[in-house]
XYZ file of C-alpha atoms in Angstrom:
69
model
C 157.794 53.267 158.918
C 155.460 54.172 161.880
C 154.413 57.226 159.934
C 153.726 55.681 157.083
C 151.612 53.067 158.429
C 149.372 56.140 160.418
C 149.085 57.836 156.655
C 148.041 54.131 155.133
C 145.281 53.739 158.185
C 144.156 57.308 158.185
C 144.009 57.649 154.694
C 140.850 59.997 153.268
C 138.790 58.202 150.922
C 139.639 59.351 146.999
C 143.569 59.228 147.877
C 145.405 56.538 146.686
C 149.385 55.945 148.080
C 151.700 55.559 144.299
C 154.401 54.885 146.357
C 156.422 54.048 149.337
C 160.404 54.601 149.167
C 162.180 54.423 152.722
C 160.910 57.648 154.234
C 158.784 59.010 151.334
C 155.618 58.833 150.298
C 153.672 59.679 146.977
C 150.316 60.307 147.375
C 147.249 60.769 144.548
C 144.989 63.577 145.243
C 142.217 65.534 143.952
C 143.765 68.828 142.968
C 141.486 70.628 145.634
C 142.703 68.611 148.344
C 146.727 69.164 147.512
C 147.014 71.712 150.321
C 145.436 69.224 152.337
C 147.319 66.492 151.467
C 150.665 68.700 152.376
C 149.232 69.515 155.890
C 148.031 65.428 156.338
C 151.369 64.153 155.444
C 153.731 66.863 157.366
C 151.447 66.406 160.443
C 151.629 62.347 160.654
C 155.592 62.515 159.528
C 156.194 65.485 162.155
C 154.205 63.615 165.273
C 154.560 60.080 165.063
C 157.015 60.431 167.849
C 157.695 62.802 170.524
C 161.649 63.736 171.197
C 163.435 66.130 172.671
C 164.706 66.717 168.985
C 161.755 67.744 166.958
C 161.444 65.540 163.705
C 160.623 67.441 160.853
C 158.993 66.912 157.440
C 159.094 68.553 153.949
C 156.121 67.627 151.911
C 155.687 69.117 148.544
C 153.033 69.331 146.385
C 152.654 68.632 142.137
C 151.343 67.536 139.080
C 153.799 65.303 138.577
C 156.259 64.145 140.180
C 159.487 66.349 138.641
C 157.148 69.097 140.271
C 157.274 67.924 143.310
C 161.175 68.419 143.740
């Protein structure tokens, strides 16, 4: 939830958030800003806390959202 609160905050302009579901996010970019959008989420998912355990996100990438599976 922490995460997803950074990627709501720290959101680029021209992005919109299409939905929340427990721990995943869909996110509405501009198709030159997917690769972007990958790093953004992956980053604020990976780092929101520091363990001992490193947390680790997959983030993939679409034009819809079968694609993205």
């Amino acid at each position: 939830k922490v995460a997803l609160i950074e990627i709501f905050e720290s959101l680029p302009s021209g992005w919109k958030i299409v939905s929340k579901v427990h721990d995943e996010v869909t996110l509405e970019v501009p198709v030159r800003d997917e690769q972007e959008a990958v790093r953004f989420v992956t980053e604020k998912m990976d780092q929101v806390y520091k363990l001992r355990v490193p947390l680790v996100a997959e983030a993939n990438s679409g034009s819809t959202w079968l694609d993205c599976k």
